[in-house]
mmCIF file of C-alpha atoms and ligand atoms in Angstrom:
data_model
loop_
_atom_site.group_PDB
_atom_site.id
_atom_site.type_symbol
_atom_site.label_atom_id
_atom_site.label_comp_id
_atom_site.label_asym_id
_atom_site.label_seq_id
_atom_site.Cartn_x
_atom_site.Cartn_y
_atom_site.Cartn_z
ATOM 1 C CA UNK A 1 0.000 0.000 0.000
ATOM 2 C CA UNK A 2 1.561 3.360 -1.000
ATOM 3 C CA UNK A 3 2.721 5.596 1.847
ATOM 4 C CA UNK A 4 0.383 8.522 2.471
ATOM 5 C CA UNK A 5 0.959 11.559 0.262
ATOM 6 C CA UNK A 6 3.545 9.865 -1.871
ATOM 7 C CA UNK A 7 3.282 9.535 -5.621
ATOM 8 C CA UNK A 8 4.102 5.884 -5.957
ATOM 9 C CA UNK A 9 3.923 5.438 -9.696
ATOM 10 C CA UNK A 10 7.084 7.466 -10.273
ATOM 11 C CA UNK A 11 10.428 6.020 -9.300
ATOM 12 C CA UNK A 12 11.043 3.377 -6.708
ATOM 13 C CA UNK A 13 8.542 2.752 -3.945
ATOM 14 C CA UNK A 14 9.148 4.328 -0.577
ATOM 15 C CA UNK A 15 11.780 2.384 1.339
ATOM 16 C CA UNK A 16 9.595 2.563 4.444
ATOM 17 C CA UNK A 17 7.318 -0.053 2.916
ATOM 18 C CA UNK A 18 10.106 -2.601 3.046
ATOM 19 C CA UNK A 19 11.393 -2.162 6.574
ATOM 20 C CA UNK A 20 11.147 -5.169 8.874
ATOM 21 C CA UNK A 21 8.516 -4.554 11.584
ATOM 22 C CA UNK A 22 11.112 -4.161 14.376
ATOM 23 C CA UNK A 23 12.849 -1.395 12.409
ATOM 24 C CA UNK A 24 9.560 0.309 11.534
ATOM 25 C CA UNK A 25 8.414 0.221 15.154
ATOM 26 C CA UNK A 26 11.660 1.661 16.485
ATOM 27 C CA UNK A 27 12.552 3.956 13.623
ATOM 28 C CA UNK A 28 15.050 6.591 14.827
ATOM 29 C CA UNK A 29 14.861 5.298 18.387
ATOM 30 C CA UNK A 30 17.820 3.001 18.781
ATOM 31 C CA UNK A 31 19.854 3.015 22.003
ATOM 32 C CA UNK A 32 23.043 1.209 20.922
ATOM 33 C CA UNK A 33 24.469 -1.620 18.923
ATOM 34 C CA UNK A 34 27.340 -4.042 19.326
ATOM 35 C CA UNK A 35 29.053 -6.756 17.319
ATOM 36 C CA UNK A 36 28.601 -9.933 19.285
ATOM 37 C CA UNK A 37 30.790 -12.059 17.047
ATOM 38 C CA UNK A 38 32.199 -11.718 13.520
ATOM 39 C CA UNK A 39 29.296 -11.121 11.154
ATOM 40 C CA UNK A 40 26.606 -10.828 13.845
ATOM 41 C CA UNK A 41 25.327 -7.503 15.173
ATOM 42 C CA UNK A 42 22.894 -6.753 17.968
ATOM 43 C CA UNK A 43 20.835 -3.550 17.897
ATOM 44 C CA UNK A 44 18.886 -2.535 20.995
ATOM 45 C CA UNK A 45 16.114 0.063 20.819
ATOM 46 C CA UNK A 46 15.026 2.555 23.504
ATOM 47 C CA UNK A 47 11.881 0.415 23.852
ATOM 48 C CA UNK A 48 14.014 -2.601 24.782
ATOM 49 C CA UNK A 49 13.327 -4.313 21.435
ATOM 50 C CA UNK A 50 16.299 -6.217 20.066
ATOM 51 C CA UNK A 51 17.251 -7.329 16.597
ATOM 52 C CA UNK A 52 20.150 -9.542 15.556
ATOM 53 C CA UNK A 53 21.670 -8.991 12.130
ATOM 54 C CA UNK A 54 23.709 -11.579 10.262
ATOM 55 C CA UNK A 55 25.946 -10.078 7.580
ATOM 56 C CA UNK A 56 27.301 -12.027 4.609
ATOM 57 C CA UNK A 57 29.391 -11.084 1.605
ATOM 58 C CA UNK A 58 28.045 -11.235 -1.930
ATOM 59 C CA UNK A 59 29.476 -11.592 -5.408
ATOM 60 C CA UNK A 60 27.863 -8.246 -6.437
ATOM 61 C CA UNK A 61 27.237 -9.354 -10.009
ATOM 62 C CA UNK A 62 24.501 -11.917 -9.584
ATOM 63 C CA UNK A 63 22.256 -14.126 -11.618
ATOM 64 C CA UNK A 64 18.514 -14.098 -11.067
ATOM 65 C CA UNK A 65 18.825 -17.659 -9.757
ATOM 66 C CA UNK A 66 21.280 -16.476 -7.132
ATOM 67 C CA UNK A 67 18.995 -13.615 -6.094
ATOM 68 C CA UNK A 68 16.097 -16.071 -5.794
ATOM 69 C CA UNK A 69 18.274 -18.132 -3.486
ATOM 70 C CA UNK A 70 18.875 -15.046 -1.315
ATOM 71 C CA UNK A 71 15.124 -14.416 -1.218
ATOM 72 C CA UNK A 72 14.483 -18.035 -0.208
ATOM 73 C CA UNK A 73 16.934 -17.646 2.693
ATOM 74 C CA UNK A 74 15.135 -14.452 3.737
ATOM 75 C CA UNK A 75 11.777 -16.265 3.591
ATOM 76 C CA UNK A 76 13.125 -19.115 5.655
ATOM 77 C CA UNK A 77 14.962 -17.156 8.346
ATOM 78 C CA UNK A 78 14.078 -13.466 8.455
ATOM 79 C CA UNK A 79 10.409 -13.029 7.596
ATOM 80 C CA UNK A 80 11.147 -12.348 3.943
ATOM 81 C CA UNK A 81 13.267 -9.299 4.673
ATOM 82 C CA UNK A 82 16.808 -8.820 3.378
ATOM 83 C CA UNK A 83 18.967 -5.751 3.023
ATOM 84 C CA UNK A 84 21.965 -4.929 0.842
ATOM 85 C CA UNK A 85 24.484 -2.645 2.535
ATOM 86 C CA UNK A 86 26.334 0.071 0.637
ATOM 87 C CA UNK A 87 29.322 -2.270 0.523
ATOM 88 C CA UNK A 88 27.273 -5.042 -1.095
ATOM 89 C CA UNK A 89 26.909 -7.145 2.010
ATOM 90 C CA UNK A 90 23.681 -9.004 2.653
ATOM 91 C CA UNK A 91 21.983 -8.494 5.991
ATOM 92 C CA UNK A 92 19.292 -10.742 7.417
ATOM 93 C CA UNK A 93 17.619 -9.789 10.704
ATOM 94 C CA UNK A 94 16.380 -12.308 13.248
ATOM 95 C CA UNK A 95 14.874 -12.080 16.733
ATOM 96 C CA UNK A 96 17.237 -14.107 18.901
ATOM 97 C CA UNK A 97 20.912 -14.859 19.290
ATOM 98 C CA UNK A 98 20.236 -18.588 18.783
ATOM 99 C CA UNK A 99 18.526 -17.906 15.451
ATOM 100 C CA UNK A 100 21.418 -15.631 14.441
ATOM 101 C CA UNK A 101 23.928 -18.392 15.145
ATOM 102 C CA UNK A 102 21.815 -20.936 13.291
ATOM 103 C CA UNK A 103 21.585 -18.615 10.290
ATOM 104 C CA UNK A 104 25.330 -17.891 10.392
ATOM 105 C CA UNK A 105 26.103 -21.620 10.306
ATOM 106 C CA UNK A 106 23.581 -22.133 7.500
ATOM 107 C CA UNK A 107 25.038 -19.323 5.375
ATOM 108 C CA UNK A 108 28.615 -20.525 5.900
ATOM 109 C CA UNK A 109 27.505 -24.001 4.779
ATOM 110 C CA UNK A 110 26.192 -22.793 1.427
ATOM 111 C CA UNK A 111 28.883 -23.528 -1.151
ATOM 112 C CA UNK A 112 29.286 -23.357 -4.918
ATOM 113 C CA UNK A 113 30.054 -26.582 -6.774
ATOM 114 C CA UNK A 114 33.767 -25.833 -6.592
ATOM 115 C CA UNK A 115 33.502 -25.645 -2.806
ATOM 116 C CA UNK A 116 33.876 -21.886 -2.340
ATOM 117 C CA UNK A 117 31.537 -19.926 -0.094
ATOM 118 C CA UNK A 118 28.300 -18.542 -1.530
ATOM 119 C CA UNK A 119 27.398 -16.345 1.428
ATOM 120 C CA UNK A 120 30.419 -16.105 3.736
ATOM 121 C CA UNK A 121 29.497 -14.460 7.027
ATOM 122 C CA UNK A 122 31.720 -11.620 8.187
ATOM 123 C CA UNK A 123 32.569 -8.077 7.198
ATOM 124 C CA UNK A 124 32.067 -6.515 10.613
ATOM 125 C CA UNK A 125 34.240 -4.537 13.014
ATOM 126 C CA UNK A 126 38.014 -4.599 12.922
ATOM 127 C CA UNK A 127 38.252 -6.650 9.752
ATOM 128 C CA UNK A 128 37.900 -6.207 6.022
ATOM 129 C CA UNK A 129 34.326 -5.741 4.909
ATOM 130 C CA UNK A 130 33.106 -6.473 1.413
ATOM 131 C CA UNK A 131 34.938 -4.442 -1.221
ATOM 132 C CA UNK A 132 32.821 -1.742 -2.794
ATOM 133 C CA UNK A 133 33.418 -1.647 -6.527
ATOM 134 C CA UNK A 134 32.330 -0.152 -9.820
ATOM 135 C CA UNK A 135 31.272 -1.679 -13.124
ATOM 136 C CA UNK A 136 34.498 -2.720 -14.805
ATOM 137 C CA UNK A 137 34.852 -4.294 -18.200
ATOM 138 C CA UNK A 138 31.404 -5.857 -17.944
ATOM 139 C CA UNK A 139 29.328 -2.687 -18.016
ATOM 140 C CA UNK A 140 31.004 0.681 -18.282
ATOM 141 C CA UNK A 141 32.609 2.461 -21.200
ATOM 142 C CA UNK A 142 35.701 4.076 -19.593
ATOM 143 C CA UNK A 143 37.272 1.413 -17.376
ATOM 144 C CA UNK A 144 41.048 1.134 -17.300
ATOM 145 C CA UNK A 145 40.818 -2.184 -15.494
ATOM 146 C CA UNK A 146 38.245 -4.732 -14.461
ATOM 147 C CA UNK A 147 36.238 -4.379 -11.280
ATOM 148 C CA UNK A 148 34.895 -7.853 -10.526
ATOM 149 C CA UNK A 149 38.170 -9.543 -11.446
ATOM 150 C CA UNK A 150 40.439 -7.304 -9.373
ATOM 151 C CA UNK A 151 38.051 -7.435 -6.431
ATOM 152 C CA UNK A 152 37.621 -11.204 -6.511
ATOM 153 C CA UNK A 153 41.413 -11.648 -6.648
ATOM 154 C CA UNK A 154 41.888 -9.192 -3.746
ATOM 155 C CA UNK A 155 39.080 -10.632 -1.663
ATOM 156 C CA UNK A 156 40.629 -14.089 -1.999
ATOM 157 C CA UNK A 157 43.912 -12.914 -0.422
ATOM 158 C CA UNK A 158 42.239 -10.955 2.413
ATOM 159 C CA UNK A 159 39.407 -13.414 3.067
ATOM 160 C CA UNK A 160 40.615 -14.415 6.537
ATOM 161 C CA UNK A 161 40.294 -10.801 7.588
ATOM 162 C CA UNK A 162 36.735 -10.734 6.225
ATOM 163 C CA UNK A 163 35.766 -13.605 8.517
ATOM 164 C CA UNK A 164 37.768 -12.435 11.548
ATOM 165 C CA UNK A 165 38.043 -9.189 13.461
ATOM 166 C CA UNK A 166 41.731 -9.376 14.319
ATOM 167 C CA UNK A 167 42.960 -6.212 12.633
ATOM 168 C CA UNK A 168 43.755 -3.091 14.680
ATOM 169 C CA UNK A 169 40.689 -1.306 13.216
ATOM 170 C CA UNK A 170 38.267 -1.633 10.295
ATOM 171 C CA UNK A 171 39.907 -1.751 6.875
ATOM 172 C CA UNK A 172 37.749 -0.517 4.033
ATOM 173 C CA UNK A 173 38.951 -1.601 0.605
ATOM 174 C CA UNK A 174 37.446 0.032 -2.467
ATOM 175 C CA UNK A 175 37.779 -0.305 -6.181
ATOM 176 C CA UNK A 176 37.060 2.121 -9.019
ATOM 177 C CA UNK A 177 37.901 1.202 -12.582
ATOM 178 C CA UNK A 178 38.571 4.780 -13.713
ATOM 179 C CA UNK A 179 39.266 8.022 -11.946
ATOM 180 C CA UNK A 180 35.742 9.274 -12.581
ATOM 181 C CA UNK A 181 35.318 6.903 -9.752
ATOM 182 C CA UNK A 182 31.858 5.763 -8.925
ATOM 183 C CA UNK A 183 33.585 3.721 -6.157
ATOM 184 C CA UNK A 184 34.894 5.252 -2.933
ATOM 185 C CA UNK A 185 38.592 5.157 -3.594
ATOM 186 C CA UNK A 186 39.190 8.718 -2.413
ATOM 187 C CA UNK A 187 38.393 7.836 1.210
ATOM 188 C CA UNK A 188 39.263 4.176 1.770
ATOM 189 C CA UNK A 189 41.993 2.524 3.803
ATOM 190 C CA UNK A 190 43.158 0.694 0.689
ATOM 191 C CA UNK A 191 41.949 1.612 -2.771
ATOM 192 C CA UNK A 192 42.385 0.090 -6.198
ATOM 193 C CA UNK A 193 42.056 2.614 -9.007
ATOM 194 C CA UNK A 194 42.068 1.893 -12.730
ATOM 195 C CA UNK A 195 44.089 4.487 -14.626
ATOM 196 C CA UNK A 196 44.629 5.280 -18.270
ATOM 197 C CA UNK A 197 48.015 6.577 -19.345
ATOM 198 C CA UNK A 198 47.395 7.505 -22.940
ATOM 199 C CA UNK A 199 45.297 10.244 -24.556
ATOM 200 C CA UNK A 200 42.144 9.403 -26.529
ATOM 201 C CA UNK A 201 42.366 7.898 -29.987
ATOM 202 C CA UNK A 202 40.430 10.012 -32.491
ATOM 203 C CA UNK A 203 38.107 8.391 -35.035
ATOM 204 C CA UNK A 204 38.012 11.456 -37.277
ATOM 205 C CA UNK A 205 35.860 9.872 -39.949
ATOM 206 C CA UNK A 206 32.997 9.114 -37.570
ATOM 207 C CA UNK A 207 33.383 11.769 -34.920
ATOM 208 C CA UNK A 208 31.070 14.437 -36.296
ATOM 209 C CA UNK A 209 28.302 11.894 -36.888
ATOM 210 C CA UNK A 210 28.575 10.267 -33.478
ATOM 211 C CA UNK A 211 29.316 13.232 -31.235
ATOM 212 C CA UNK A 212 28.295 16.768 -30.461
ATOM 213 C CA UNK A 213 31.658 18.441 -30.944
ATOM 214 C CA UNK A 214 30.934 21.358 -28.525
ATOM 215 C CA UNK A 215 30.012 18.799 -25.861
ATOM 216 C CA UNK A 216 33.287 16.914 -26.342
ATOM 217 C CA UNK A 217 35.190 20.200 -26.100
ATOM 218 C CA UNK A 218 33.304 21.248 -22.971
ATOM 219 C CA UNK A 219 33.803 17.841 -21.347
ATOM 220 C CA UNK A 220 37.545 18.238 -21.003
ATOM 221 C CA UNK A 221 38.529 19.546 -17.570
ATOM 222 C CA UNK A 222 41.963 20.668 -18.758
ATOM 223 C CA UNK A 223 40.867 22.383 -21.981
ATOM 224 C CA UNK A 224 42.837 19.890 -24.090
ATOM 225 C CA UNK A 225 40.091 19.355 -26.700
ATOM 226 C CA UNK A 226 39.335 21.881 -29.427
ATOM 227 C CA UNK A 227 37.306 21.759 -32.659
ATOM 228 C CA UNK A 228 39.345 20.922 -35.729
ATOM 229 C CA UNK A 229 39.183 19.783 -39.335
ATOM 230 C CA UNK A 230 41.035 16.856 -40.853
ATOM 231 C CA UNK A 231 41.472 15.810 -44.475
ATOM 232 C CA UNK A 232 41.400 12.074 -45.190
ATOM 233 C CA UNK A 233 41.516 10.742 -48.768
ATOM 234 C CA UNK A 234 40.536 14.121 -50.141
ATOM 235 C CA UNK A 235 37.550 14.489 -47.821
ATOM 236 C CA UNK A 236 37.341 17.070 -45.078
ATOM 237 C CA UNK A 237 35.940 15.941 -41.753
ATOM 238 C CA UNK A 238 34.765 18.144 -38.925
ATOM 239 C CA UNK A 239 36.421 16.692 -35.827
ATOM 240 C CA UNK A 240 38.437 17.576 -32.710
ATOM 241 C CA UNK A 241 42.125 17.867 -31.885
ATOM 242 C CA UNK A 242 43.639 16.937 -28.520
ATOM 243 C CA UNK A 243 46.606 18.764 -27.037
ATOM 244 C CA UNK A 244 48.268 15.661 -25.663
ATOM 245 C CA UNK A 245 50.576 17.381 -23.159
ATOM 246 C CA UNK A 246 47.468 18.750 -21.438
ATOM 247 C CA UNK A 247 45.583 15.453 -21.288
ATOM 248 C CA UNK A 248 45.299 13.785 -17.904
ATOM 249 C CA UNK A 249 43.683 10.651 -19.376
ATOM 250 C CA UNK A 250 40.449 11.059 -17.440
ATOM 251 C CA UNK A 251 38.118 9.759 -20.142
ATOM 252 C CA UNK A 252 35.542 12.523 -19.748
ATOM 253 C CA UNK A 253 35.688 13.272 -23.472
ATOM 254 C CA UNK A 254 34.946 9.618 -24.258
ATOM 255 C CA UNK A 255 31.904 9.789 -21.980
ATOM 256 C CA UNK A 256 30.569 12.521 -24.243
ATOM 257 C CA UNK A 257 31.994 11.262 -27.506
ATOM 258 C CA UNK A 258 32.322 7.564 -28.377
ATOM 259 C CA UNK A 259 34.760 8.465 -31.179
ATOM 260 C CA UNK A 260 37.412 9.332 -28.592
ATOM 261 C CA UNK A 261 38.182 5.955 -26.931
ATOM 262 C CA UNK A 262 41.177 5.724 -24.659
ATOM 263 C CA UNK A 263 41.256 2.089 -23.561
ATOM 264 C CA UNK A 264 44.692 0.708 -24.345
ATOM 265 C CA UNK A 265 46.308 -2.591 -23.424
ATOM 266 C CA UNK A 266 49.718 -1.161 -22.439
ATOM 267 C CA UNK A 267 48.521 2.212 -21.237
ATOM 268 C CA UNK A 268 45.837 0.957 -18.860
ATOM 269 C CA UNK A 269 46.443 -0.441 -15.411
ATOM 270 C CA UNK A 270 46.073 0.142 -11.712
ATOM 271 C CA UNK A 271 47.200 2.673 -9.106
ATOM 272 C CA UNK A 272 46.934 1.850 -5.409
ATOM 273 C CA UNK A 273 45.938 4.397 -2.815
ATOM 274 C CA UNK A 274 45.905 4.117 0.971
ATOM 275 C CA UNK A 275 45.102 5.983 4.143
ATOM 276 C CA UNK A 276 41.633 7.429 3.492
ATOM 277 C CA UNK A 277 38.597 7.116 5.736
ATOM 278 C CA UNK A 278 35.221 8.743 6.235
ATOM 279 C CA UNK A 279 34.955 8.034 9.953
ATOM 280 C CA UNK A 280 35.695 10.891 12.345
ATOM 281 C CA UNK A 281 36.438 8.502 15.167
ATOM 282 C CA UNK A 282 39.719 9.453 16.951
ATOM 283 C CA UNK A 283 41.039 11.431 13.959
ATOM 284 C CA UNK A 284 39.435 13.504 11.208
ATOM 285 C CA UNK A 285 38.227 11.960 7.936
ATOM 286 C CA UNK A 286 41.030 11.759 5.388
ATOM 287 C CA UNK A 287 41.589 11.389 1.669
ATOM 288 C CA UNK A 288 43.593 8.474 0.309
ATOM 289 C CA UNK A 289 47.100 8.977 -1.081
ATOM 290 C CA UNK A 290 48.537 7.280 -4.140
ATOM 291 C CA UNK A 291 51.297 4.926 -2.970
ATOM 292 C CA UNK A 292 51.758 2.759 -6.071
ATOM 293 C CA UNK A 293 51.532 4.741 -9.309
ATOM 294 C CA UNK A 294 51.094 1.879 -11.750
ATOM 295 C CA UNK A 295 50.617 -1.865 -11.878
ATOM 296 C CA UNK A 296 49.856 -3.433 -15.278
ATOM 297 C CA UNK A 297 46.602 -5.266 -15.792
ATOM 298 C CA UNK A 298 47.211 -8.953 -15.181
ATOM 299 C CA UNK A 299 43.865 -10.709 -15.579
ATOM 300 C CA UNK A 300 42.458 -12.986 -14.417
ATOM 301 C CA UNK A 301 44.174 -12.959 -10.968
ATOM 302 C CA UNK A 302 46.196 -9.705 -10.862
ATOM 303 C CA UNK A 303 49.084 -11.321 -8.893
ATOM 304 C CA UNK A 304 51.305 -8.218 -8.587
ATOM 305 C CA UNK A 305 48.453 -6.092 -7.282
ATOM 306 C CA UNK A 306 47.220 -8.642 -4.756
ATOM 307 C CA UNK A 307 50.781 -9.210 -3.464
ATOM 308 C CA UNK A 308 51.223 -5.495 -2.787
ATOM 309 C CA UNK A 309 47.806 -5.204 -1.103
ATOM 310 C CA UNK A 310 48.502 -8.201 1.104
ATOM 311 C CA UNK A 311 51.895 -6.801 2.083
ATOM 312 C CA UNK A 312 50.350 -3.429 3.046
ATOM 313 C CA UNK A 313 47.568 -5.106 5.029
ATOM 314 C CA UNK A 314 49.881 -7.536 6.842
ATOM 315 C CA UNK A 315 52.404 -4.804 7.687
ATOM 316 C CA UNK A 316 49.634 -2.609 9.061
ATOM 317 C CA UNK A 317 48.153 -5.510 11.042
ATOM 318 C CA UNK A 318 51.508 -6.310 12.625
ATOM 319 C CA UNK A 319 52.633 -2.761 13.308
ATOM 320 C CA UNK A 320 49.630 -0.554 14.111
ATOM 321 C CA UNK A 321 48.193 0.163 17.544
ATOM 322 C CA UNK A 322 44.714 -1.019 18.457
ATOM 323 C CA UNK A 323 41.967 1.229 16.963
ATOM 324 C CA UNK A 324 44.477 2.873 14.625
ATOM 325 C CA UNK A 325 43.225 3.105 11.038
ATOM 326 C CA UNK A 326 45.718 2.447 8.273
ATOM 327 C CA UNK A 327 46.258 6.128 7.457
ATOM 328 C CA UNK A 328 46.609 7.028 11.142
ATOM 329 C CA UNK A 329 49.275 4.372 11.499
ATOM 330 C CA UNK A 330 51.194 5.735 8.480
ATOM 331 C CA UNK A 331 50.886 9.277 9.851
ATOM 332 C CA UNK A 332 52.199 8.200 13.237
ATOM 333 C CA UNK A 333 55.204 6.236 12.011
ATOM 334 C CA UNK A 334 55.825 8.711 9.156
ATOM 335 C CA UNK A 335 55.062 8.020 5.516
ATOM 336 C CA UNK A 336 58.782 7.439 4.825
ATOM 337 C CA UNK A 337 58.599 4.485 7.213
ATOM 338 C CA UNK A 338 55.333 3.326 5.632
ATOM 339 C CA UNK A 339 57.067 3.050 2.266
ATOM 340 C CA UNK A 340 60.071 1.281 3.827
ATOM 341 C CA UNK A 341 58.033 -1.168 5.854
ATOM 342 C CA UNK A 342 55.749 -2.059 2.954
ATOM 343 C CA UNK A 343 58.701 -2.431 0.542
ATOM 344 C CA UNK A 344 57.291 0.231 -1.744
ATOM 345 C CA UNK A 345 59.519 2.565 -3.740
ATOM 346 C CA UNK A 346 58.730 6.284 -3.507
ATOM 347 C CA UNK A 347 58.936 7.927 -6.911
ATOM 348 C CA UNK A 348 58.162 11.294 -8.444
ATOM 349 C CA UNK A 349 54.944 9.770 -9.837
ATOM 350 C CA UNK A 350 53.511 9.876 -6.323
ATOM 351 C CA UNK A 351 53.884 13.624 -6.028
ATOM 352 C CA UNK A 352 50.597 15.221 -6.724
ATOM 353 C CA UNK A 353 51.352 18.677 -7.986
ATOM 354 C CA UNK A 354 54.915 19.807 -8.343
ATOM 355 C CA UNK A 355 53.764 23.236 -9.445
ATOM 356 C CA UNK A 356 52.278 24.046 -6.064
ATOM 357 C CA UNK A 357 54.144 26.455 -3.812
ATOM 358 C CA UNK A 358 56.743 24.916 -1.568
ATOM 359 C CA UNK A 359 54.988 26.105 1.563
ATOM 360 C CA UNK A 360 52.795 23.036 1.331
ATOM 361 C CA UNK A 361 54.709 20.051 2.538
ATOM 362 C CA UNK A 362 53.593 16.563 1.755
ATOM 363 C CA UNK A 363 52.934 16.018 5.438
ATOM 364 C CA UNK A 364 50.211 18.671 5.544
ATOM 365 C CA UNK A 365 48.405 18.047 2.307
ATOM 366 C CA UNK A 366 46.258 15.272 0.928
ATOM 367 C CA UNK A 367 48.879 14.091 -1.493
ATOM 368 C CA UNK A 368 52.643 14.055 -1.384
ATOM 369 C CA UNK A 369 54.023 17.411 -2.521
ATOM 370 C CA UNK A 370 57.405 18.924 -3.091
HETATM 371 FE FE1 SF4 B 401 32.724 3.554 -15.349
HETATM 372 FE FE2 SF4 B 401 34.713 4.882 -14.212
HETATM 373 FE FE3 SF4 B 401 32.602 4.123 -12.778
HETATM 374 FE FE4 SF4 B 401 34.366 2.346 -13.687
HETATM 375 S S1 SF4 B 401 34.740 3.985 -12.166
HETATM 376 S S2 SF4 B 401 32.152 2.141 -13.751
HETATM 377 S S3 SF4 B 401 34.898 3.182 -15.668
HETATM 378 S S4 SF4 B 401 32.620 5.636 -14.461
HETATM 379 FE FE1 SF4 B 402 40.573 15.983 -21.762
HETATM 380 FE FE2 SF4 B 402 40.301 13.887 -20.161
HETATM 381 FE FE3 SF4 B 402 39.815 13.642 -22.766
HETATM 382 FE FE4 SF4 B 402 42.297 13.973 -21.914
HETATM 383 S S1 SF4 B 402 40.982 12.213 -21.516
HETATM 384 S S2 SF4 B 402 41.349 15.003 -23.611
HETATM 385 S S3 SF4 B 402 41.993 15.354 -20.164
HETATM 386 S S4 SF4 B 402 38.667 14.919 -21.308
#
């Protein structure tokens, strides 16, 4: 039944219609919550009502059959209610701790034919939660790397820390397959970012028919694109020219103009960033810094990238104080030590803007500066 006063035939239905009764009854009136064991949360309302939440990871790209299976689990255990978190975890809510433990065991027992987990329970507290990621080669037009592949490979090497809560603090890992970044790589403890390193290729013969030239010009944040004319086999084509030394390989022009693709096997790859967070617990929120400027794409398992991520995570786990987020740890020991301890070379590629005045030091600013 539509919520009162709401036009329900436009857009999605009001989320309030889908809240489990305990949430509806106690909306905005929750006293506290705690994590009672990895993957299981308890929320207690002012009224004394309690709800236990069991959290499980997902594959993010799912078949309808798989989604039906999730719905069947919700029907069986949690009154038909299921929630997807912003980090693509599943959450089922039940009334008692016993039911939560039963559901946790059930979810951990669900396996694919190959024996790997379908719905591994975890992702809470001082561990790695599910990796938020973007579309990758499957869906989007500007990716410089794959999303599902890089995330699957990463998740496999950090899986123990998804199931446990033995890290000093939560570690949020994110993935965006281009720097337009519909992921959260700017503010994650560890971030995987797809980057292009070559300017767009220009399909002069098709460009005027496929694109609005003024739109392609306006799309470029650095003013590298201008209208132009090109002669090919005696024919003049209205097109664009790109000032390559100005191009920062962002792909915005390609978003506006499909005749300016910039995907390239050698040019595309991955940068790693660390030290960001959105929490204001203990220290202020922080942006991530680039610590590895480029790793080539190595599908299907991205071994170089996963080795570096594992090294950063293990070094942090061994060296940081309790409650210290990854960036706080690096700030405390000094970023020079971070690079040493994680066996990462520091190069000029990590310096954000060498044209900025020298009164910024790389200690005070978001990125490393001269
Ligand atoms: Fe597309 Fe970029 Fe988002 Fe990836 S991060 S899905 S390439 S806009
Ligand atoms: Fe401009 Fe970005 Fe296109 Fe380069 S890739 S020309 S910087 S819009």
